CSV table of C-alpha atoms and ligand atoms in Angstrom, one decimal:
chain,number,residue,atom,x,y,z
A,11,MET,CA,2.0,-4.8,29.6
A,12,GLU,CA,2.9,-2.8,26.5
A,13,ALA,CA,1.7,0.8,26.2
A,14,LEU,CA,-1.8,1.1,24.6
A,15,HIS,CA,-0.4,2.5,21.3
A,16,GLU,CA,1.9,-0.4,20.9
A,17,LEU,CA,-0.7,-3.1,20.8
A,18,THR,CA,-1.5,-5.3,17.8
A,19,ILE,CA,-5.1,-5.9,16.5
A,20,LYS,CA,-5.1,-9.2,18.2
A,21,LYS,CA,-4.1,-7.7,21.6
A,22,VAL,CA,-6.5,-4.8,21.3
A,23,HIS,CA,-9.3,-7.3,20.8
A,24,GLU,CA,-8.2,-9.3,23.8
A,25,GLY,CA,-7.8,-6.2,26.0
A,26,LEU,CA,-11.2,-4.9,25.1
A,27,MET,CA,-12.9,-8.2,25.8
A,28,GLN,CA,-11.1,-8.5,29.1
A,29,LYS,CA,-12.1,-4.9,29.9
A,30,LYS,CA,-8.4,-3.9,30.5
A,31,PHE,CA,-9.2,-0.6,28.8
A,32,SER,CA,-12.2,0.9,26.9
A,33,ALA,CA,-12.4,1.6,23.2
A,34,LEU,CA,-12.7,5.3,24.0
A,35,GLU,CA,-9.6,5.3,26.2
A,36,LEU,CA,-7.7,3.6,23.5
A,37,ALA,CA,-8.8,6.0,20.8
A,38,GLN,CA,-7.9,8.9,23.0
A,39,ALA,CA,-4.5,7.4,23.8
A,40,PHE,CA,-3.9,7.4,20.0
A,41,PHE,CA,-4.8,11.1,19.6
A,42,VAL,CA,-2.5,12.0,22.4
A,43,ARG,CA,0.3,10.1,20.7
A,44,ILE,CA,-0.5,11.6,17.3
A,45,LYS,CA,-0.4,15.1,18.7
A,46,ALA,CA,2.9,14.5,20.3
A,47,LYS,CA,4.6,12.7,17.5
A,48,ASP,CA,3.1,13.7,14.2
A,49,LYS,CA,4.5,17.2,14.2
A,50,GLU,CA,7.8,15.7,13.2
A,51,ILE,CA,6.6,12.8,11.1
A,52,HIS,CA,3.5,14.2,9.3
A,53,ALA,CA,1.9,10.9,8.6
A,54,TYR,CA,-1.6,12.4,8.8
A,55,LEU,CA,-3.3,14.9,6.5
A,56,SER,CA,-6.5,15.1,8.6
A,57,LEU,CA,-7.8,13.7,11.9
A,58,ALA,CA,-11.3,12.5,12.7
A,59,GLU,CA,-11.4,13.0,16.5
A,60,GLU,CA,-15.1,13.5,16.8
A,61,SER,CA,-16.3,10.6,14.7
A,62,ALA,CA,-13.7,8.3,16.2
A,63,ALA,CA,-14.9,9.1,19.7
A,64,ARG,CA,-18.5,8.3,18.6
A,65,GLU,CA,-17.4,5.1,17.0
A,66,ALA,CA,-15.5,4.1,20.1
A,67,GLU,CA,-18.4,4.8,22.4
A,68,ALA,CA,-20.6,2.5,20.3
A,69,VAL,CA,-18.1,-0.3,20.8
A,70,ASP,CA,-18.0,0.3,24.5
A,71,LEU,CA,-21.7,0.0,24.7
A,72,MET,CA,-21.6,-3.3,22.9
A,73,ILE,CA,-19.0,-4.6,25.3
A,74,ALA,CA,-21.0,-3.3,28.3
A,75,GLY,CA,-24.0,-5.1,26.9
A,76,GLY,CA,-22.1,-8.3,27.1
A,77,LYS,CA,-22.0,-8.7,23.3
A,78,GLU,CA,-19.3,-10.7,21.4
A,79,ILE,CA,-17.4,-8.1,19.3
A,80,PRO,CA,-15.9,-8.6,15.9
A,81,ALA,CA,-12.1,-8.9,15.6
A,82,LEU,CA,-11.7,-5.2,14.4
A,83,ALA,CA,-14.2,-3.6,16.8
A,84,GLY,CA,-12.6,-0.7,18.6
A,85,VAL,CA,-9.3,-1.0,16.6
A,86,PRO,CA,-8.0,2.4,15.7
A,87,LEU,CA,-7.0,2.5,12.0
A,88,ALA,CA,-5.4,5.1,9.7
A,89,ILE,CA,-6.7,5.3,6.1
A,90,LYS,CA,-4.8,6.5,3.0
A,91,ASP,CA,-6.3,9.8,1.7
A,92,VAL,CA,-7.2,8.1,-1.6
A,93,ILE,CA,-9.9,5.9,0.1
A,94,LEU,CA,-13.3,7.6,0.7
A,95,ILE,CA,-14.9,7.8,4.2
A,96,LYS,CA,-18.2,9.6,4.0
A,97,GLY,CA,-18.0,13.1,5.3
A,98,LEU,CA,-14.2,13.2,5.8
A,99,PRO,CA,-11.7,14.9,3.5
A,100,ALA,CA,-10.3,12.9,0.6
A,101,THR,CA,-7.5,15.0,-1.1
A,102,ALA,CA,-5.3,12.3,-2.6
A,103,ALA,CA,-2.6,14.7,-1.4
A,104,SER,CA,-3.5,17.0,-4.3
A,105,LYS,CA,-4.4,20.8,-4.3
A,106,ILE,CA,-7.1,20.0,-6.8
A,107,LEU,CA,-9.1,18.1,-4.2
A,108,GLU,CA,-8.4,20.4,-1.3
A,109,GLY,CA,-11.6,21.1,0.6
A,110,TYR,CA,-13.5,18.1,-0.9
A,111,ARG,CA,-15.3,15.8,1.4
A,112,ALA,CA,-16.3,12.3,0.4
A,113,ALA,CA,-19.9,11.8,-0.5
A,114,TYR,CA,-19.9,8.0,0.2
A,115,ASP,CA,-17.9,5.2,1.9
A,116,ALA,CA,-15.6,3.0,-0.1
A,117,THR,CA,-16.6,-0.6,0.0
A,118,VAL,CA,-13.6,-1.4,2.2
A,119,ILE,CA,-14.7,1.3,4.7
A,120,LYS,CA,-18.3,-0.1,4.7
A,121,ASN,CA,-16.8,-3.5,5.5
A,122,LEU,CA,-14.7,-2.1,8.3
A,123,LYS,CA,-17.6,-0.1,9.7
A,124,SER,CA,-19.7,-3.2,9.9
A,125,GLU,CA,-16.9,-4.6,12.1
A,126,HIS,CA,-17.0,-1.4,14.2
A,127,ALA,CA,-13.3,-0.4,13.5
A,128,ILE,CA,-12.3,3.2,14.5
A,129,PHE,CA,-11.0,5.7,11.9
A,130,LEU,CA,-8.4,8.0,13.4
A,131,GLY,CA,-7.8,10.0,10.2
A,132,LYS,CA,-6.5,10.2,6.6
A,133,THR,CA,-2.9,9.7,5.8
A,134,ASN,CA,-0.3,11.5,3.7
A,135,MET,CA,0.8,10.1,0.3
A,136,ASP,CA,2.3,11.0,-3.0
A,137,GLU,CA,-0.2,13.0,-5.0
A,138,PHE,CA,-2.7,10.6,-6.6
A,139,ALA,CA,-0.4,7.7,-5.4
A,140,MET,CA,2.3,8.6,-7.9
A,141,GLY,CA,5.7,8.3,-6.3
A,142,SER,CA,7.9,6.3,-4.1
A,143,SER,CA,8.8,8.7,-1.3
A,144,THR,CA,5.7,10.7,-0.3
A,145,GLU,CA,7.6,13.8,-1.4
A,146,ASN,CA,5.1,14.3,-4.1
A,147,SER,CA,2.4,15.2,-1.6
A,148,ALA,CA,1.1,18.8,-2.2
A,149,PHE,CA,1.0,19.2,1.6
A,150,GLY,CA,4.6,18.4,2.5
A,151,PRO,CA,6.5,15.1,2.9
A,152,THR,CA,6.1,12.4,5.6
A,153,ARG,CA,9.3,11.4,7.4
A,154,ASN,CA,10.5,7.9,8.2
A,155,PRO,CA,10.0,7.2,12.0
A,156,HIS,CA,13.3,5.3,12.0
A,157,ASP,CA,15.3,8.3,10.8
A,158,LEU,CA,13.6,11.7,10.3
A,159,GLU,CA,16.1,12.7,7.6
A,160,ARG,CA,14.9,9.8,5.4
A,161,VAL,CA,11.7,9.1,3.4
A,162,PRO,CA,9.1,6.6,4.5
A,163,GLY,CA,8.8,5.3,0.9
A,164,GLY,CA,5.6,5.8,-1.1
A,165,SER,CA,3.1,6.3,-2.3
A,166,SER,CA,1.4,5.2,0.9
A,167,GLY,CA,4.2,6.7,3.1
A,168,GLY,CA,1.8,8.2,5.7
A,169,SER,CA,0.0,4.8,6.2
A,170,ALA,CA,3.3,3.0,6.7
A,171,ALA,CA,4.8,5.7,9.0
A,172,ALA,CA,1.6,5.9,11.1
A,173,VAL,CA,1.9,2.2,12.0
A,174,ALA,CA,5.7,2.2,12.4
A,175,ALA,CA,5.5,5.2,14.8
A,176,HIS,CA,2.6,3.6,16.7
A,177,MET,CA,0.1,6.3,15.7
A,178,ALA,CA,-2.4,3.7,14.5
A,179,VAL,CA,-2.7,0.0,15.2
A,180,ALA,CA,-2.9,-0.7,11.5
A,181,SER,CA,-3.8,1.1,8.3
A,182,LEU,CA,-4.9,0.8,4.7
A,183,GLY,CA,-2.9,1.8,1.6
A,184,SER,CA,-3.1,1.2,-2.1
A,185,ASP,CA,-0.6,-0.5,-4.3
A,186,THR,CA,-0.4,0.1,-8.1
A,187,GLY,CA,3.3,-0.6,-8.6
A,188,GLY,CA,4.6,-1.2,-5.0
A,189,SER,CA,3.0,1.6,-2.9
A,190,ILE,CA,2.1,-0.8,0.0
A,191,ARG,CA,5.1,-3.1,-0.1
A,192,GLN,CA,7.8,-0.5,-0.7
A,193,PRO,CA,6.9,1.8,2.2
A,194,ALA,CA,6.2,-1.2,4.4
A,195,ALA,CA,9.8,-2.4,3.7
A,196,LEU,CA,11.3,1.1,4.3
A,197,CYS,CA,9.4,1.6,7.6
A,198,GLY,CA,9.8,-1.9,9.0
A,199,VAL,CA,6.1,-3.0,9.0
A,200,VAL,CA,4.1,-5.7,7.2
A,201,GLY,CA,2.3,-4.6,4.0
A,202,LEU,CA,0.1,-6.8,1.8
A,203,LYS,CA,-1.0,-6.2,-1.8
A,204,PRO,CA,-3.8,-8.6,-2.5
A,205,THR,CA,-4.5,-10.5,-5.7
A,206,TYR,CA,-6.0,-8.1,-8.3
A,207,GLY,CA,-9.7,-8.4,-7.7
A,208,ALA,CA,-9.5,-9.7,-4.2
A,209,VAL,CA,-10.5,-6.4,-2.6
A,210,SER,CA,-13.1,-4.0,-4.1
A,211,ARG,CA,-11.8,-0.8,-5.6
A,212,SER,CA,-15.1,1.0,-5.2
A,213,GLY,CA,-14.4,4.3,-3.5
A,214,LEU,CA,-10.7,4.2,-4.2
A,215,ILE,CA,-9.6,7.3,-6.1
A,216,ALA,CA,-8.3,5.5,-9.2
A,217,MET,CA,-4.7,5.8,-10.4
A,218,SER,CA,-4.3,2.9,-12.8
A,219,SER,CA,-7.4,0.8,-12.7
A,220,SER,CA,-5.9,-2.4,-14.1
A,221,LEU,CA,-3.2,-2.4,-11.4
A,222,ASP,CA,-4.6,-0.7,-8.3
A,223,GLN,CA,-5.4,-2.8,-5.2
A,224,ILE,CA,-6.2,-1.7,-1.6
A,225,GLY,CA,-4.4,-3.6,1.2
A,226,PRO,CA,-3.3,-3.5,4.9
A,227,PHE,CA,-0.3,-2.2,6.8
A,228,THR,CA,0.2,-4.0,10.1
A,229,LYS,CA,2.7,-4.7,12.9
A,230,THR,CA,2.4,-8.5,12.4
A,231,VAL,CA,1.6,-10.9,9.6
A,232,GLU,CA,-1.2,-12.3,11.8
A,233,ASP,CA,-2.8,-8.8,11.9
A,234,ALA,CA,-2.5,-8.5,8.1
A,235,GLU,CA,-4.5,-11.7,7.8
A,236,ILE,CA,-7.3,-10.3,10.1
A,237,LEU,CA,-7.5,-7.0,8.2
A,238,PHE,CA,-7.3,-8.6,4.8
A,239,ASN,CA,-10.2,-11.0,5.7
A,240,ALA,CA,-12.3,-8.0,6.8
A,241,ILE,CA,-11.9,-6.1,3.5
A,242,LYS,CA,-11.8,-8.8,0.8
A,243,GLY,CA,-14.7,-10.2,-1.2
A,244,ARG,CA,-16.8,-9.8,-4.2
A,245,ASP,CA,-18.5,-6.4,-4.5
A,246,PRO,CA,-21.2,-5.6,-7.1
A,247,LEU,CA,-19.8,-2.1,-7.3
A,248,ASP,CA,-16.4,-3.4,-8.7
A,249,ALA,CA,-16.9,-5.7,-11.6
A,250,THR,CA,-13.3,-7.0,-11.4
A,251,SER,CA,-13.8,-8.2,-7.8
A,252,GLN,CA,-14.2,-11.8,-6.9
A,253,GLU,CA,-14.6,-14.0,-3.8
A,254,SER,CA,-11.1,-15.2,-2.8
A,255,VAL,CA,-11.0,-18.9,-2.8
A,256,ASN,CA,-8.4,-18.8,0.0
A,257,LYS,CA,-6.3,-21.7,-1.3
A,258,ASN,CA,-3.7,-23.0,1.0
A,259,LEU,CA,-1.2,-25.7,-0.1
A,260,SER,CA,0.1,-28.2,2.3
A,261,GLU,CA,3.7,-28.3,1.4
A,262,LEU,CA,5.1,-25.0,0.1
A,263,ARG,CA,8.2,-24.8,-2.2
A,264,ILE,CA,9.8,-21.4,-2.5
A,265,GLY,CA,11.4,-20.1,-5.7
A,266,LEU,CA,14.3,-17.6,-5.8
A,267,PRO,CA,14.1,-15.7,-9.1
A,268,GLU,CA,17.7,-15.3,-10.4
A,269,GLU,CA,16.7,-12.0,-12.1
A,270,TYR,CA,16.0,-10.4,-8.7
A,271,PHE,CA,19.4,-11.3,-7.3
A,272,VAL,CA,21.6,-9.9,-10.0
A,273,GLY,CA,23.3,-7.1,-8.1
A,274,GLY,CA,22.3,-3.4,-7.9
A,275,ALA,CA,20.7,-4.0,-4.5
A,276,ASP,CA,22.3,-2.6,-1.3
A,277,PRO,CA,24.5,-5.1,0.6
A,278,GLU,CA,22.4,-4.8,3.7
A,279,VAL,CA,19.3,-5.7,1.7
A,280,ILE,CA,20.9,-8.8,0.3
A,281,ARG,CA,22.3,-9.7,3.7
A,282,GLY,CA,18.8,-9.4,5.3
A,283,VAL,CA,17.1,-11.4,2.6
A,284,GLU,CA,19.8,-14.2,2.7
A,285,GLY,CA,19.3,-14.4,6.5
A,286,VAL,CA,15.6,-15.0,5.9
A,287,ILE,CA,16.3,-17.7,3.4
A,288,GLU,CA,18.7,-19.5,5.8
A,289,ARG,CA,16.1,-19.2,8.6
A,290,LEU,CA,13.3,-20.7,6.4
A,291,LYS,CA,15.6,-23.5,5.2
A,292,SER,CA,16.3,-24.4,8.8
A,293,LEU,CA,12.6,-24.8,9.3
A,294,GLY,CA,12.6,-27.4,6.5
A,295,ILE,CA,11.3,-25.3,3.6
A,296,LYS,CA,12.6,-26.3,0.2
A,297,PHE,CA,14.1,-23.7,-2.1
A,298,LYS,CA,14.7,-23.7,-5.8
A,299,THR,CA,16.1,-21.2,-8.3
A,300,VAL,CA,13.6,-20.1,-10.9
A,301,SER,CA,13.8,-17.7,-13.9
A,302,LEU,CA,11.5,-14.9,-14.7
A,303,PRO,CA,13.2,-13.8,-18.0
A,304,HIS,CA,11.0,-10.8,-18.8
A,305,THR,CA,11.6,-9.1,-15.5
A,306,LYS,CA,13.9,-6.5,-17.2
A,307,TYR,CA,10.9,-5.2,-19.2
A,308,ALA,CA,8.6,-4.8,-16.2
A,309,LEU,CA,9.5,-1.2,-15.4
A,310,SER,CA,9.2,0.1,-18.9
A,311,THR,CA,5.9,-1.8,-19.4
A,312,TYR,CA,4.5,-0.2,-16.3
A,313,TYR,CA,5.6,3.3,-17.3
A,314,ILE,CA,3.4,2.9,-20.5
A,315,VAL,CA,0.4,1.1,-19.1
A,316,MET,CA,0.1,3.1,-15.9
A,317,PRO,CA,0.4,6.7,-17.4
A,318,ALA,CA,-2.1,5.7,-20.1
A,319,GLU,CA,-4.7,4.8,-17.4
A,320,VAL,CA,-3.7,7.8,-15.3
A,321,SER,CA,-4.4,10.2,-18.1
A,322,SER,CA,-7.9,8.9,-18.4
A,323,ASN,CA,-8.6,8.6,-14.7
A,324,LEU,CA,-7.4,12.2,-14.0
A,325,ALA,CA,-9.6,13.7,-16.7
A,326,ARG,CA,-12.4,14.0,-14.2
A,327,PHE,CA,-10.5,16.4,-11.9
A,328,ASP,CA,-11.5,19.6,-13.7
A,329,GLY,CA,-12.0,22.1,-10.8
A,330,ILE,CA,-15.7,21.9,-11.1
A,331,ARG,CA,-16.9,18.5,-10.0
A,332,TYR,CA,-15.2,18.1,-6.7
A,333,ALA,CA,-13.4,21.1,-5.4
A,334,ARG,CA,-12.2,24.5,-6.7
A,335,ILE,CA,-9.0,26.4,-6.3
A,336,PRO,CA,-9.9,30.0,-5.5
A,337,ASN,CA,-9.1,32.6,-8.3
A,338,ALA,CA,-7.9,30.1,-10.9
A,339,GLY,CA,-9.7,30.8,-14.2
A,340,LYS,CA,-12.6,33.2,-14.2
A,341,GLU,CA,-12.7,34.2,-17.8
A,342,ASN,CA,-14.6,31.3,-19.4
A,343,LEU,CA,-15.0,27.6,-19.1
A,344,GLN,CA,-11.9,26.7,-21.1
A,345,GLU,CA,-9.8,29.0,-19.1
A,346,LEU,CA,-11.3,27.6,-15.9
A,347,TYR,CA,-10.3,24.0,-16.8
A,348,LEU,CA,-6.8,25.0,-17.9
A,349,LYS,CA,-6.1,27.1,-14.9
A,350,GLN,CA,-7.6,24.7,-12.4
A,351,LYS,CA,-5.6,21.8,-13.7
A,352,GLY,CA,-2.5,24.0,-14.1
A,353,ALA,CA,-2.7,25.2,-10.5
A,354,GLY,CA,-4.2,22.0,-9.0
A,355,PHE,CA,-1.8,19.2,-10.2
A,356,GLY,CA,1.8,18.9,-9.1
A,357,PRO,CA,4.7,18.2,-11.5
A,358,GLU,CA,4.8,14.4,-11.3
A,359,THR,CA,1.1,14.2,-11.9
A,360,LYS,CA,1.3,16.4,-14.9
A,361,ARG,CA,4.3,14.5,-16.3
A,362,ARG,CA,2.4,11.2,-16.2
A,363,ALA,CA,-0.9,12.6,-17.6
A,364,ILE,CA,1.0,14.1,-20.5
A,365,LEU,CA,3.0,10.9,-21.1
A,366,GLY,CA,-0.2,8.8,-20.9
A,367,THR,CA,-2.0,11.0,-23.4
A,368,PHE,CA,1.0,10.6,-25.7
A,369,VAL,CA,1.2,6.8,-25.6
A,370,LEU,CA,-2.5,6.6,-26.3
A,371,SER,CA,-2.5,9.1,-29.2
A,372,SER,CA,-3.2,7.9,-32.7
A,373,GLY,CA,-0.1,6.8,-34.5
A,374,TYR,CA,1.6,5.9,-31.2
A,375,TYR,CA,-1.0,3.6,-29.6
A,376,ASP,CA,0.3,0.5,-31.4
A,377,ALA,CA,3.9,1.3,-30.9
A,378,TYR,CA,3.6,1.9,-27.1
A,379,TYR,CA,0.3,0.9,-25.4
A,380,GLU,CA,-0.5,-2.2,-27.5
A,381,LYS,CA,3.1,-3.4,-27.4
A,382,ALA,CA,3.2,-2.8,-23.6
A,383,GLN,CA,0.1,-4.9,-23.2
A,384,LYS,CA,1.8,-7.8,-25.1
A,385,VAL,CA,4.9,-7.6,-22.9
A,386,ARG,CA,2.6,-7.5,-19.8
A,387,ARG,CA,1.3,-10.9,-21.0
A,388,LEU,CA,4.9,-12.3,-21.3
A,389,ILE,CA,5.6,-11.1,-17.7
A,390,SER,CA,2.5,-13.0,-16.5
A,391,ASN,CA,3.5,-16.1,-18.5
A,392,ASP,CA,6.9,-16.1,-16.7
A,393,PHE,CA,5.1,-16.5,-13.4
A,394,GLU,CA,2.8,-19.2,-14.8
A,395,ALA,CA,5.9,-21.1,-15.9
A,396,ALA,CA,7.5,-20.7,-12.4
A,397,TRP,CA,4.4,-22.1,-10.7
A,398,LYS,CA,5.1,-25.4,-12.3
A,399,ASP,CA,8.1,-25.7,-10.0
A,400,VAL,CA,7.4,-23.6,-7.0
A,401,ASP,CA,4.4,-22.2,-5.0
A,402,VAL,CA,5.7,-18.9,-3.8
A,403,ILE,CA,8.5,-16.6,-4.9
A,404,LEU,CA,10.8,-14.9,-2.4
A,405,ALA,CA,12.8,-11.7,-3.2
A,406,PRO,CA,13.9,-8.4,-1.8
A,407,THR,CA,11.0,-5.9,-1.6
A,408,THR,CA,13.2,-2.9,-2.6
A,409,PRO,CA,16.8,-2.5,-3.9
A,410,THR,CA,17.7,0.0,-1.1
A,411,THR,CA,16.8,0.9,2.4
A,412,ALA,CA,15.1,4.3,3.1
A,413,PHE,CA,16.9,7.0,1.2
A,414,LYS,CA,17.3,10.7,2.3
A,415,LEU,CA,14.7,13.3,1.6
A,416,GLY,CA,15.6,15.1,-1.6
A,417,GLU,CA,18.1,12.4,-2.7
A,418,LYS,CA,16.0,11.3,-5.7
A,419,THR,CA,13.6,14.1,-6.3
A,420,SER,CA,15.6,15.6,-9.2
A,421,ASP,CA,16.0,12.3,-11.0
A,422,PRO,CA,12.6,10.6,-11.7
A,423,LEU,CA,14.3,7.6,-13.2
A,424,SER,CA,16.2,6.7,-10.1
A,425,MET,CA,13.0,7.2,-8.1
A,426,TYR,CA,11.2,4.8,-10.5
A,427,LEU,CA,13.8,2.2,-9.8
A,428,SER,CA,12.6,1.8,-6.2
A,429,ASP,CA,9.8,-0.4,-7.6
A,430,VAL,CA,11.8,-2.8,-9.8
A,431,PHE,CA,11.0,-5.7,-7.5
A,432,THR,CA,7.3,-4.9,-6.8
A,433,ILE,CA,5.9,-3.9,-10.2
A,434,PRO,CA,5.9,-7.4,-11.8
A,435,ALA,CA,3.3,-8.7,-9.3
A,436,ASN,CA,1.0,-5.8,-10.2
A,437,LEU,CA,1.4,-6.4,-13.9
A,438,ALA,CA,0.6,-10.1,-13.4
A,439,GLY,CA,-2.2,-9.4,-10.8
A,440,LEU,CA,-0.5,-11.5,-8.2
A,441,PRO,CA,-0.6,-11.1,-4.4
A,442,GLY,CA,2.6,-9.9,-2.7
A,443,ILE,CA,3.6,-9.2,0.9
A,444,SER,CA,6.5,-7.3,2.4
A,445,ILE,CA,7.7,-8.5,5.8
A,446,PRO,CA,10.5,-7.0,7.9
A,447,THR,CA,13.6,-9.2,8.0
A,448,LYS,CA,14.1,-8.1,11.6
A,449,SER,CA,11.4,-7.1,14.0
A,450,ALA,CA,11.7,-3.4,15.0
A,451,ARG,CA,12.7,-4.2,18.5
A,452,ASN,CA,15.8,-6.1,17.3
A,453,LEU,CA,17.1,-3.3,15.1
A,454,LYS,CA,20.4,-1.8,16.4
A,455,PRO,CA,20.6,2.0,16.8
A,456,LYS,CA,20.8,3.7,13.4
A,457,GLU,CA,20.0,0.4,11.6
A,458,LEU,CA,17.4,0.8,8.9
A,459,PRO,CA,14.6,-1.7,8.3
A,460,VAL,CA,14.9,-4.2,5.4
A,461,GLY,CA,11.9,-6.0,3.9
A,462,PHE,CA,11.6,-9.3,2.1
A,463,GLN,CA,8.8,-10.0,-0.4
A,464,LEU,CA,6.7,-13.1,-1.0
A,465,ILE,CA,4.8,-13.3,-4.2
A,466,GLY,CA,2.1,-15.9,-4.6
A,467,LYS,CA,-0.2,-17.5,-7.1
A,468,LYS,CA,-3.5,-15.7,-7.7
A,469,TRP,CA,-5.9,-16.0,-4.7
A,470,HIS,CA,-3.2,-17.6,-2.7
A,471,GLU,CA,-2.8,-14.9,0.0
A,472,ALA,CA,-3.1,-17.7,2.5
A,473,ASP,CA,0.3,-19.2,1.4
A,474,LEU,CA,2.1,-15.9,1.9
A,475,LEU,CA,0.4,-15.3,5.2
A,476,ARG,CA,1.4,-18.8,6.4
A,477,ILE,CA,5.1,-18.6,5.4
A,478,GLY,CA,5.1,-15.1,6.9
A,479,GLN,CA,3.7,-16.2,10.2
A,480,LEU,CA,6.2,-19.1,10.3
A,481,TYR,CA,9.0,-16.6,9.9
A,482,GLU,CA,7.5,-14.2,12.3
A,483,ARG,CA,7.5,-16.7,15.1
A,484,THR,CA,11.3,-17.1,14.8
A,485,ASN,CA,11.8,-13.3,14.6
B,1,LIG,N1,6.0,4.2,-7.0
B,1,LIG,C1,5.2,3.7,-8.1
B,1,LIG,C2,4.8,4.9,-8.9
B,1,LIG,O1,5.3,5.9,-8.7
B,1,LIG,C3,4.0,2.9,-7.6
B,1,LIG,C4,2.9,3.8,-7.1
B,1,LIG,C5,1.8,3.0,-6.5
B,1,LIG,O2,1.9,1.8,-6.3
B,1,LIG,N2,0.7,3.7,-6.3
B,1,LIG,O3,4.0,4.8,-9.8
């Protein structure tokens, strides 16, 4: 049998039911593993050993009582530090929230608690989810478990690395422009960004509210389905949330968008994705080339809409409401605000808040924000047109494999390019999944993971999960 920390959600469930191990033994095995491994990876910002032990003991009691347990009962999970768990720290990897503890549970956490999942701790990320490498964390970067010199991607780098390094069975992240799919691709795990509205955002520290979605990182597509099913659904606390209709088409045709294959991507990424296409073709799936002509405007549209929403969402972090940095601003209230924000926010966060305030300011609003909203519509329309011919779109998740720490930090634009293939799905509100082209056990020494992406119609997560599982079985 595999080591305890290598199990999938599915296998944990089976093992617990067959009493091969207890939930407490399992949770303890993970803390042993984390203490041995996380010094070099730094996937976690904080651990929740005491509460995890209590949660695990409750599951063991249920099992001892002969009760049927839910699919996630006793499953040790890691949670991005932007999702609130009552009583635990929630820093969003920012100095401005250091010392803050969440006053309530996010809806996704309530859902997982009702399934008796176990929370191991909170994971590292780019500050307020802004970045593609986890180097923007105020508490130091996370490293890629496949090569410690390289980044795990971002912004949910800690959540991706925790699963890849077997320091959690699965985890949750958030995806505003690619922050689940891009780190999943770079770390060789599965990452699903649901349809906008499929998962409640209540209790998620907001970055860009019209784009943010919470989703799972897992070792298999099958596990992603289990975790997604547990967190999705309409929530009265998030007016944009809806019940997923869970559509599933009988015969799926896959589209290859020509704009995503125009060069600029690493040869190993292209090779990996072509291998996937060949494999799916051999299973009898039909492919067709499609065009998404406004793709080239997606990145610039995102970098108007997102900072505009960031500037308004970050206004509440003033050094009074949540946490306070010692000795920053004592003179008067105005000084306090200025010094708290000055000392509390990192450079990328400041850059985006300033940019966002600018694009919303009078005289510039029409030229930037309103225009970007119109282009956003054109990008959505491209997908609508493609759905006349195909049901799912397949593309690379990222243009490159994991890059070296420090390689892109001095050049924000090259960092922003990491998300060219993921941002369009956020702008159009569509579900997207990143799946490893090769399972981790088949990677050669020094070979870096490559991810391929499936983008689906709204509410059609089931299509992505089905094709993903089909592929996974051959992998
Ligand atoms: N990397 C992108 C950014 O920096 C996406 C972030 C995200 O999805 N949270 O904005």
